[in-house]
């Protein structure tokens, strides 16, 4: 007779009914079937919960072990963007153009002369015209006829570029050659309305003197690009680091044996293997798919103008004590009226300025901070102090001077 668990052995009819066991009289076969069904349910529950637990434990490990594709960390030497710039005219501004600018009139006169209209520049009116600078970045490998985005910015004193159209403007590179031509209606992210001056009011949103033209320039000439030299491809790190360069070379050598060598903190040279010289594009595509875990430096970026603080996860703070206090100075100036005594025949009424100054200092205590090994604990400790972003900037700078901050501090 098989071994039957004690909890399944019916003691009374009520216990037998509540446990869903075979009714009395079914005999040995019914008890065995019930036990086998219970065993299958228990194994299924155990397997499912164990599998979920294993997946839950393996998921963070898989995320932490996953690297970053090489294409997101490097760029190919020789295959880079180039900057283009041009000088042009925007027309159709409905009175919001340049105001009596000599170069605007001369530019309009030169344009008209190209079409056979000879008019003195001093006789022209340019209220609907504005001179602009046009800039663009042209990526490598773009062929003749491709389109790129351009940015248009007013060069004179135009009030707004809203509703304007850019006339055909050649875009030149640093070598003085024309690589693209821009033209088209402008798209602004803001506006300017109203009349200025005494008693007037104006409303301005964003920058109405800067605009864009999406796909507004046609590529007229392909940039010369050479990304393979002596069967070697050079990878340039976007964030130079000796550790990252060494890790990249090691990861590449695992796929292509003895082909990569880290030259310095910003470049890794890769020798194209035998048999792949005829297809360098396919080789680079395989390089881009190799995953690398880059080195993340301990760094804090502070932007004083916007009050923005960004810190990497590698920052550390040694044990120290911090006290943060706020001092507010209010300076108010008002006007008083000084009058002579009543019925006095001498003296005159005079207006005299009066200045009042008050200083308010918030109370603060010295708070000890234990060693903070993670960025989460650093954020929690500073938030517990009630420090504002401006206060945190001063605290980080003071910690750096005291030697307690184990990170690079960059102020913008």
Tab-separated table of C-alpha atoms in Angstrom:
chain	number	residue	atom	x	y	z
A	1	UNK	CA	0.000	0.000	0.000
A	2	UNK	CA	1.470	3.410	-0.928
A	3	UNK	CA	2.366	5.908	1.741
A	4	UNK	CA	-0.493	8.395	2.273
A	5	UNK	CA	0.208	11.840	3.837
A	6	UNK	CA	-1.329	12.289	7.254
A	7	UNK	CA	-3.251	15.407	6.279
A	8	UNK	CA	-5.026	13.437	3.546
A	9	UNK	CA	-6.125	10.609	5.858
A	10	UNK	CA	-9.766	11.275	6.657
A	11	UNK	CA	-10.520	11.428	10.362
A	12	UNK	CA	-14.210	12.096	10.082
A	13	UNK	CA	-16.785	12.659	7.413
A	14	UNK	CA	-16.545	16.463	7.819
A	15	UNK	CA	-12.763	16.431	7.376
A	16	UNK	CA	-13.117	14.147	4.380
A	17	UNK	CA	-15.608	16.462	2.756
A	18	UNK	CA	-13.660	19.666	3.387
A	19	UNK	CA	-10.484	18.223	1.936
A	20	UNK	CA	-12.250	16.961	-1.203
A	21	UNK	CA	-11.087	13.382	-0.624
A	22	UNK	CA	-12.948	10.387	-2.019
A	23	UNK	CA	-16.100	9.555	-0.189
A	24	UNK	CA	-16.121	6.640	2.178
A	25	UNK	CA	-16.475	3.352	0.404
A	26	UNK	CA	-14.407	4.188	-2.693
A	27	UNK	CA	-11.577	2.196	-1.302
A	28	UNK	CA	-7.890	2.100	-1.982
A	29	UNK	CA	-8.013	3.206	-5.635
A	30	UNK	CA	-9.850	6.435	-4.812
A	31	UNK	CA	-7.315	7.394	-2.159
A	32	UNK	CA	-4.414	6.770	-4.551
A	33	UNK	CA	-6.014	8.880	-7.303
A	34	UNK	CA	-6.597	11.777	-4.888
A	35	UNK	CA	-3.015	11.619	-3.679
A	36	UNK	CA	-1.636	11.648	-7.245
A	37	UNK	CA	-3.817	14.640	-8.184
A	38	UNK	CA	-2.666	16.537	-5.076
A	39	UNK	CA	0.954	15.752	-5.908
A	40	UNK	CA	0.595	17.038	-9.464
A	41	UNK	CA	-0.962	20.313	-8.229
A	42	UNK	CA	1.816	20.800	-5.669
A	43	UNK	CA	4.566	20.190	-8.229
A	44	UNK	CA	2.928	22.559	-10.701
A	45	UNK	CA	2.691	25.338	-8.103
A	46	UNK	CA	6.258	24.800	-6.953
A	47	UNK	CA	7.612	24.792	-10.504
A	48	UNK	CA	5.724	27.900	-11.534
A	49	UNK	CA	6.747	29.904	-8.458
A	50	UNK	CA	10.339	28.703	-8.711
A	51	UNK	CA	10.498	29.577	-12.386
A	52	UNK	CA	9.133	33.060	-11.761
A	53	UNK	CA	11.621	33.555	-8.931
A	54	UNK	CA	14.495	32.390	-11.126
A	55	UNK	CA	13.425	34.763	-13.892
A	56	UNK	CA	13.090	37.635	-11.424
A	57	UNK	CA	16.564	36.998	-10.068
A	58	UNK	CA	18.111	36.527	-13.491
A	59	UNK	CA	16.467	39.611	-15.081
A	60	UNK	CA	18.470	42.311	-13.199
A	61	UNK	CA	21.648	40.308	-13.717
A	62	UNK	CA	20.955	40.084	-17.419
A	63	UNK	CA	20.301	43.822	-17.584
A	64	UNK	CA	23.479	44.674	-15.732
A	65	UNK	CA	25.527	42.261	-17.813
A	66	UNK	CA	24.193	43.585	-21.127
A	67	UNK	CA	26.542	46.018	-22.795
A	68	UNK	CA	26.107	48.902	-25.211
A	69	UNK	CA	26.451	48.399	-28.984
A	70	UNK	CA	29.702	49.755	-30.323
A	71	UNK	CA	27.899	52.064	-32.760
A	72	UNK	CA	26.564	54.104	-29.824
A	73	UNK	CA	30.023	54.638	-28.346
A	74	UNK	CA	32.273	55.407	-31.302
A	75	UNK	CA	32.341	57.010	-34.726
A	76	UNK	CA	34.392	55.969	-37.733
A	77	UNK	CA	37.412	58.149	-38.449
A	78	UNK	CA	36.867	60.000	-41.726
A	79	UNK	CA	33.081	59.493	-41.721
A	80	UNK	CA	31.981	62.633	-39.915
A	81	UNK	CA	29.564	65.520	-40.373
A	82	UNK	CA	30.672	68.802	-41.916
A	83	UNK	CA	29.349	72.292	-41.251
A	84	UNK	CA	27.913	74.502	-43.966
A	85	UNK	CA	27.096	78.219	-43.851
A	86	UNK	CA	25.533	80.707	-46.235
A	87	UNK	CA	24.379	84.330	-46.501
A	88	UNK	CA	20.917	84.991	-47.889
A	89	UNK	CA	17.710	86.993	-47.950
A	90	UNK	CA	14.303	86.324	-46.426
A	91	UNK	CA	11.405	88.107	-48.098
A	92	UNK	CA	7.694	88.538	-47.355
A	93	UNK	CA	7.986	89.751	-43.754
A	94	UNK	CA	5.052	92.227	-43.850
A	95	UNK	CA	6.911	95.189	-42.402
A	96	UNK	CA	8.920	93.211	-39.832
A	97	UNK	CA	12.163	93.259	-41.829
A	98	UNK	CA	15.408	95.156	-41.322
A	99	UNK	CA	15.228	98.886	-40.607
A	100	UNK	CA	17.520	101.014	-42.780
A	101	UNK	CA	20.461	98.617	-42.809
A	102	UNK	CA	23.028	99.518	-45.456
A	103	UNK	CA	24.052	95.911	-46.139
A	104	UNK	CA	20.402	94.869	-46.531
A	105	UNK	CA	19.816	97.486	-49.230
A	106	UNK	CA	23.054	96.581	-50.974
A	107	UNK	CA	22.205	92.868	-50.916
A	108	UNK	CA	18.777	93.533	-52.436
A	109	UNK	CA	20.375	95.725	-55.109
A	110	UNK	CA	22.897	92.997	-55.968
A	111	UNK	CA	20.083	90.446	-56.225
A	112	UNK	CA	18.079	92.659	-58.565
A	113	UNK	CA	21.153	93.298	-60.677
A	114	UNK	CA	21.479	89.558	-61.303
A	115	UNK	CA	18.046	89.703	-62.921
A	116	UNK	CA	18.877	92.755	-65.027
A	117	UNK	CA	17.359	95.424	-62.769
A	118	UNK	CA	19.846	98.204	-62.004
A	119	UNK	CA	18.680	100.394	-59.104
A	120	UNK	CA	20.742	102.384	-56.642
A	121	UNK	CA	20.823	100.758	-53.220
A	122	UNK	CA	19.971	104.012	-51.434
A	123	UNK	CA	16.597	104.214	-53.185
A	124	UNK	CA	15.380	100.805	-51.995
A	125	UNK	CA	13.069	100.037	-49.091
A	126	UNK	CA	13.714	96.810	-47.202
A	127	UNK	CA	10.893	96.692	-44.627
A	128	UNK	CA	9.752	93.322	-45.949
A	129	UNK	CA	13.274	91.911	-46.314
A	130	UNK	CA	15.843	90.640	-43.817
A	131	UNK	CA	19.407	89.430	-44.305
A	132	UNK	CA	20.029	86.086	-42.629
A	133	UNK	CA	22.740	83.532	-41.995
A	134	UNK	CA	21.896	79.958	-42.958
A	135	UNK	CA	23.664	77.040	-41.266
A	136	UNK	CA	23.454	73.265	-41.688
A	137	UNK	CA	25.275	70.025	-40.887
A	138	UNK	CA	25.770	67.638	-43.788
A	139	UNK	CA	26.340	63.979	-42.827
A	140	UNK	CA	28.819	61.804	-44.715
A	141	UNK	CA	27.838	59.606	-47.657
A	142	UNK	CA	24.905	61.809	-48.739
A	143	UNK	CA	24.523	61.703	-52.497
A	144	UNK	CA	23.615	64.416	-54.965
A	145	UNK	CA	19.905	65.242	-54.599
A	146	UNK	CA	19.540	64.319	-50.927
A	147	UNK	CA	17.955	66.840	-48.556
A	148	UNK	CA	19.121	68.212	-45.202
A	149	UNK	CA	17.627	70.548	-42.580
A	150	UNK	CA	18.808	74.145	-42.278
A	151	UNK	CA	18.626	76.805	-39.569
A	152	UNK	CA	17.971	80.443	-40.477
A	153	UNK	CA	18.873	83.341	-38.134
A	154	UNK	CA	18.396	87.061	-38.627
A	155	UNK	CA	21.602	89.049	-39.024
A	156	UNK	CA	20.115	92.547	-38.800
A	157	UNK	CA	17.413	94.166	-36.672
A	158	UNK	CA	14.363	92.409	-38.118
A	159	UNK	CA	11.493	92.126	-35.651
A	160	UNK	CA	10.342	88.687	-36.776
A	161	UNK	CA	10.884	86.149	-39.540
A	162	UNK	CA	7.302	84.910	-39.367
A	163	UNK	CA	5.785	84.257	-42.776
A	164	UNK	CA	9.098	84.724	-44.572
A	165	UNK	CA	10.542	82.759	-47.460
A	166	UNK	CA	14.253	82.123	-47.860
A	167	UNK	CA	15.536	82.819	-51.358
A	168	UNK	CA	18.017	80.449	-52.960
A	169	UNK	CA	21.149	80.487	-50.802
A	170	UNK	CA	24.346	78.545	-51.551
A	171	UNK	CA	25.887	76.783	-48.538
A	172	UNK	CA	29.673	76.598	-48.375
A	173	UNK	CA	32.044	74.437	-46.356
A	174	UNK	CA	35.381	75.448	-44.847
A	175	UNK	CA	37.131	74.788	-48.158
A	176	UNK	CA	35.007	77.456	-49.876
A	177	UNK	CA	33.139	74.991	-52.095
A	178	UNK	CA	29.348	74.851	-52.452
A	179	UNK	CA	27.912	71.554	-51.228
A	180	UNK	CA	24.204	72.421	-50.858
A	181	UNK	CA	21.622	75.052	-51.798
A	182	UNK	CA	18.834	76.121	-49.401
A	183	UNK	CA	15.444	77.636	-50.205
A	184	UNK	CA	11.882	77.549	-48.898
A	185	UNK	CA	9.331	78.875	-46.384
A	186	UNK	CA	10.424	79.301	-42.784
A	187	UNK	CA	8.984	77.455	-39.803
A	188	UNK	CA	9.176	79.362	-36.488
A	189	UNK	CA	8.709	78.088	-32.975
A	190	UNK	CA	7.561	81.489	-31.702
A	191	UNK	CA	6.040	84.822	-32.599
A	192	UNK	CA	6.140	88.521	-31.781
A	193	UNK	CA	3.014	90.709	-31.706
A	194	UNK	CA	2.016	94.166	-30.553
A	195	UNK	CA	3.462	97.645	-30.764
A	196	UNK	CA	6.319	98.871	-28.618
A	197	UNK	CA	7.083	102.363	-27.433
A	198	UNK	CA	5.262	104.604	-24.968
A	199	UNK	CA	1.856	103.200	-24.072
A	200	UNK	CA	2.389	100.117	-26.253
A	201	UNK	CA	2.538	96.448	-25.366
A	202	UNK	CA	4.246	93.519	-27.029
A	203	UNK	CA	3.978	89.764	-26.646
A	204	UNK	CA	6.930	87.579	-27.630
A	205	UNK	CA	7.164	83.794	-27.500
A	206	UNK	CA	10.499	81.999	-27.893
A	207	UNK	CA	12.806	83.498	-30.550
A	208	UNK	CA	10.925	84.901	-33.567
A	209	UNK	CA	14.180	85.797	-35.355
A	210	UNK	CA	15.364	82.180	-35.651
A	211	UNK	CA	13.667	79.592	-37.845
A	212	UNK	CA	14.145	76.227	-39.502
A	213	UNK	CA	13.421	74.674	-42.871
A	214	UNK	CA	12.970	70.916	-42.647
A	215	UNK	CA	14.587	69.284	-45.685
A	216	UNK	CA	15.172	72.811	-46.932
A	217	UNK	CA	18.523	72.262	-48.656
A	218	UNK	CA	19.457	70.113	-51.618
A	219	UNK	CA	22.870	68.435	-51.655
A	220	UNK	CA	24.692	69.448	-54.817
A	221	UNK	CA	28.021	67.739	-54.186
A	222	UNK	CA	29.011	64.664	-52.210
A	223	UNK	CA	31.577	65.100	-49.455
A	224	UNK	CA	34.832	63.208	-50.001
A	225	UNK	CA	34.998	60.412	-47.424
A	226	UNK	CA	37.792	57.900	-46.770
A	227	UNK	CA	37.229	55.616	-43.797
A	228	UNK	CA	39.605	52.715	-44.635
A	229	UNK	CA	43.377	53.294	-44.689
A	230	UNK	CA	45.814	50.436	-45.290
A	231	UNK	CA	43.107	47.854	-44.513
A	232	UNK	CA	42.569	49.522	-41.121
A	233	UNK	CA	39.498	51.166	-39.602
A	234	UNK	CA	40.001	53.675	-36.784
A	235	UNK	CA	37.275	53.990	-34.153
A	236	UNK	CA	37.014	57.329	-32.321
A	237	UNK	CA	35.446	57.255	-28.869
A	238	UNK	CA	32.721	59.830	-28.235
A	239	UNK	CA	33.748	59.968	-24.555
A	240	UNK	CA	37.525	59.358	-24.343
A	241	UNK	CA	38.550	56.918	-21.626
A	242	UNK	CA	41.488	54.523	-21.315
A	243	UNK	CA	39.282	51.926	-19.636
A	244	UNK	CA	36.628	52.122	-22.352
A	245	UNK	CA	39.227	51.954	-25.144
A	246	UNK	CA	40.835	48.879	-23.588
A	247	UNK	CA	37.445	47.201	-23.093
A	248	UNK	CA	36.502	47.872	-26.720
A	249	UNK	CA	39.733	46.367	-28.037
A	250	UNK	CA	39.246	43.273	-25.860
A	251	UNK	CA	35.618	42.823	-26.997
A	252	UNK	CA	36.582	43.163	-30.671
A	253	UNK	CA	39.442	40.685	-30.290
A	254	UNK	CA	37.009	38.116	-28.915
A	255	UNK	CA	35.158	38.216	-32.238
A	256	UNK	CA	38.034	39.030	-34.608
A	257	UNK	CA	41.191	37.530	-33.110
A	258	UNK	CA	44.144	39.917	-32.694
A	259	UNK	CA	42.613	42.589	-34.926
A	260	UNK	CA	42.068	45.531	-32.526
A	261	UNK	CA	44.519	47.652	-30.574
A	262	UNK	CA	43.772	50.629	-28.322
A	263	UNK	CA	46.049	53.467	-29.413
A	264	UNK	CA	45.110	55.990	-26.713
A	265	UNK	CA	42.089	57.058	-24.683
A	266	UNK	CA	40.145	58.192	-27.748
A	267	UNK	CA	40.989	55.799	-30.582
A	268	UNK	CA	41.043	52.084	-31.346
A	269	UNK	CA	42.510	50.749	-34.593
A	270	UNK	CA	40.989	47.604	-36.108
A	271	UNK	CA	42.702	45.587	-38.824
A	272	UNK	CA	40.277	44.215	-41.403
A	273	UNK	CA	40.685	40.393	-41.435
A	274	UNK	CA	41.782	38.498	-44.511
A	275	UNK	CA	38.889	37.888	-46.843
A	276	UNK	CA	36.926	40.941	-45.673
A	277	UNK	CA	38.971	43.619	-47.454
A	278	UNK	CA	36.569	43.611	-50.397
A	279	UNK	CA	33.549	44.259	-48.143
A	280	UNK	CA	34.550	46.864	-45.535
A	281	UNK	CA	30.936	47.961	-45.057
A	282	UNK	CA	29.881	44.470	-43.958
A	283	UNK	CA	32.862	44.309	-41.604
A	284	UNK	CA	31.981	47.652	-39.988
A	285	UNK	CA	28.357	46.536	-39.654
A	286	UNK	CA	29.536	43.504	-37.664
A	287	UNK	CA	31.774	45.741	-35.560
A	288	UNK	CA	28.846	47.975	-34.689
A	289	UNK	CA	26.900	45.029	-33.243
A	290	UNK	CA	29.613	44.090	-30.736
A	291	UNK	CA	28.514	44.994	-27.208
A	292	UNK	CA	30.843	46.708	-24.753
A	293	UNK	CA	30.344	47.850	-21.174
A	294	UNK	CA	31.792	51.396	-21.167
A	295	UNK	CA	33.509	53.057	-18.255
A	296	UNK	CA	31.293	55.668	-16.580
A	297	UNK	CA	33.337	58.380	-14.849
A	298	UNK	CA	32.327	59.924	-11.539
A	299	UNK	CA	31.156	63.333	-12.711
A	300	UNK	CA	28.783	66.103	-11.628
A	301	UNK	CA	27.650	68.742	-14.128
A	302	UNK	CA	26.363	72.051	-12.730
A	303	UNK	CA	24.628	74.667	-14.871
A	304	UNK	CA	24.495	77.874	-12.855
A	305	UNK	CA	22.263	79.686	-15.346
A	306	UNK	CA	19.431	77.153	-15.358
A	307	UNK	CA	19.930	75.624	-11.911
A	308	UNK	CA	20.415	72.129	-13.356
A	309	UNK	CA	22.490	69.418	-11.673
A	310	UNK	CA	23.307	66.062	-13.312
A	311	UNK	CA	25.371	63.394	-11.525
A	312	UNK	CA	26.530	59.964	-12.671
A	313	UNK	CA	26.012	56.821	-10.621
A	314	UNK	CA	29.724	56.532	-9.802
A	315	UNK	CA	29.995	59.556	-7.489
A	316	UNK	CA	31.056	59.003	-3.871
A	317	UNK	CA	31.065	61.276	-0.828
A	318	UNK	CA	33.254	60.629	2.205
A	319	UNK	CA	32.061	61.270	5.745
A	320	UNK	CA	31.612	64.982	6.386
A	321	UNK	CA	29.354	67.527	8.089
A	322	UNK	CA	27.247	70.063	6.218
A	323	UNK	CA	25.431	73.204	7.305
A	324	UNK	CA	23.430	75.132	4.722
A	325	UNK	CA	22.008	78.564	5.489
A	326	UNK	CA	20.246	81.124	3.329
A	327	UNK	CA	20.905	84.847	3.513
A	328	UNK	CA	18.366	87.158	1.865
A	329	UNK	CA	19.134	90.850	1.391
A	330	UNK	CA	16.258	93.147	0.464
A	331	UNK	CA	16.979	96.658	-0.803
A	332	UNK	CA	13.955	98.894	-1.373
A	333	UNK	CA	13.997	102.463	-2.644
A	334	UNK	CA	11.079	104.869	-2.287
A	335	UNK	CA	10.427	108.592	-2.778
A	336	UNK	CA	9.507	111.021	0.016
A	337	UNK	CA	8.043	114.497	-0.413
A	338	UNK	CA	9.608	117.305	1.679
A	339	UNK	CA	7.426	120.387	2.099
A	340	UNK	CA	8.032	123.706	3.932
A	341	UNK	CA	6.066	124.636	7.019
A	342	UNK	CA	2.496	125.915	6.526
A	343	UNK	CA	2.177	129.606	5.514
A	344	UNK	CA	5.941	129.766	5.096
A	345	UNK	CA	7.184	132.215	2.475
A	346	UNK	CA	10.533	130.485	2.081
A	347	UNK	CA	11.402	126.984	0.910
A	348	UNK	CA	9.935	124.771	-1.764
A	349	UNK	CA	8.551	121.264	-2.108
A	350	UNK	CA	11.219	118.687	-2.955
A	351	UNK	CA	11.235	114.957	-3.692
A	352	UNK	CA	13.913	113.032	-1.804
A	353	UNK	CA	14.821	109.338	-2.294
A	354	UNK	CA	14.847	106.957	0.660
A	355	UNK	CA	16.530	103.560	0.723
A	356	UNK	CA	15.829	100.802	3.238
A	357	UNK	CA	17.866	97.603	3.595
A	358	UNK	CA	17.014	94.436	5.499
A	359	UNK	CA	18.950	91.205	5.936
A	360	UNK	CA	17.302	87.881	6.765
A	361	UNK	CA	19.341	84.793	7.593
A	362	UNK	CA	17.683	81.401	7.947
A	363	UNK	CA	18.681	79.267	10.914
A	364	UNK	CA	20.641	76.110	10.138
A	365	UNK	CA	22.530	73.447	12.058
A	366	UNK	CA	25.593	71.371	11.251
A	367	UNK	CA	24.417	67.957	10.019
A	368	UNK	CA	26.893	65.025	9.941
A	369	UNK	CA	26.752	62.828	6.843
A	370	UNK	CA	28.036	59.278	6.832
A	371	UNK	CA	29.918	57.917	3.849
A	372	UNK	CA	27.600	57.929	0.844
A	373	UNK	CA	28.676	55.259	-1.663
A	374	UNK	CA	25.806	55.615	-4.182
A	375	UNK	CA	24.133	58.470	-6.006
A	376	UNK	CA	20.779	57.479	-4.490
A	377	UNK	CA	22.096	57.976	-0.965
A	378	UNK	CA	23.702	61.279	-1.951
A	379	UNK	CA	20.374	62.528	-3.318
A	380	UNK	CA	18.475	61.342	-0.245
A	381	UNK	CA	20.924	63.029	2.145
A	382	UNK	CA	20.805	66.371	0.323
A	383	UNK	CA	17.032	66.269	0.013
A	384	UNK	CA	16.809	65.573	3.756
A	385	UNK	CA	18.715	68.800	4.375
A	386	UNK	CA	16.027	70.707	2.490
A	387	UNK	CA	18.604	72.066	0.068
A	388	UNK	CA	17.461	73.751	-3.125
A	389	UNK	CA	19.330	73.200	-6.407
A	390	UNK	CA	21.187	76.464	-5.832
A	391	UNK	CA	22.179	75.277	-2.347
A	392	UNK	CA	23.300	71.910	-3.723
A	393	UNK	CA	25.633	73.662	-6.153
A	394	UNK	CA	27.357	75.454	-3.283
A	395	UNK	CA	27.441	72.254	-1.209
A	396	UNK	CA	29.080	70.258	-4.013
A	397	UNK	CA	31.668	72.986	-4.590
A	398	UNK	CA	32.473	73.135	-0.861
A	399	UNK	CA	32.706	69.325	-0.657
A	400	UNK	CA	35.106	69.311	-3.583
A	401	UNK	CA	37.326	71.892	-1.904
A	402	UNK	CA	37.232	69.912	1.348
A	403	UNK	CA	38.243	66.695	-0.442
A	404	UNK	CA	35.049	64.846	0.479
A	405	UNK	CA	33.605	64.672	-3.029
A	406	UNK	CA	35.065	61.802	-5.069
A	407	UNK	CA	33.971	63.012	-8.480
A	408	UNK	CA	34.856	65.480	-11.194
A	409	UNK	CA	32.960	68.735	-10.778
A	410	UNK	CA	32.178	70.644	-14.002
A	411	UNK	CA	30.505	74.055	-13.885
A	412	UNK	CA	28.834	75.438	-17.001
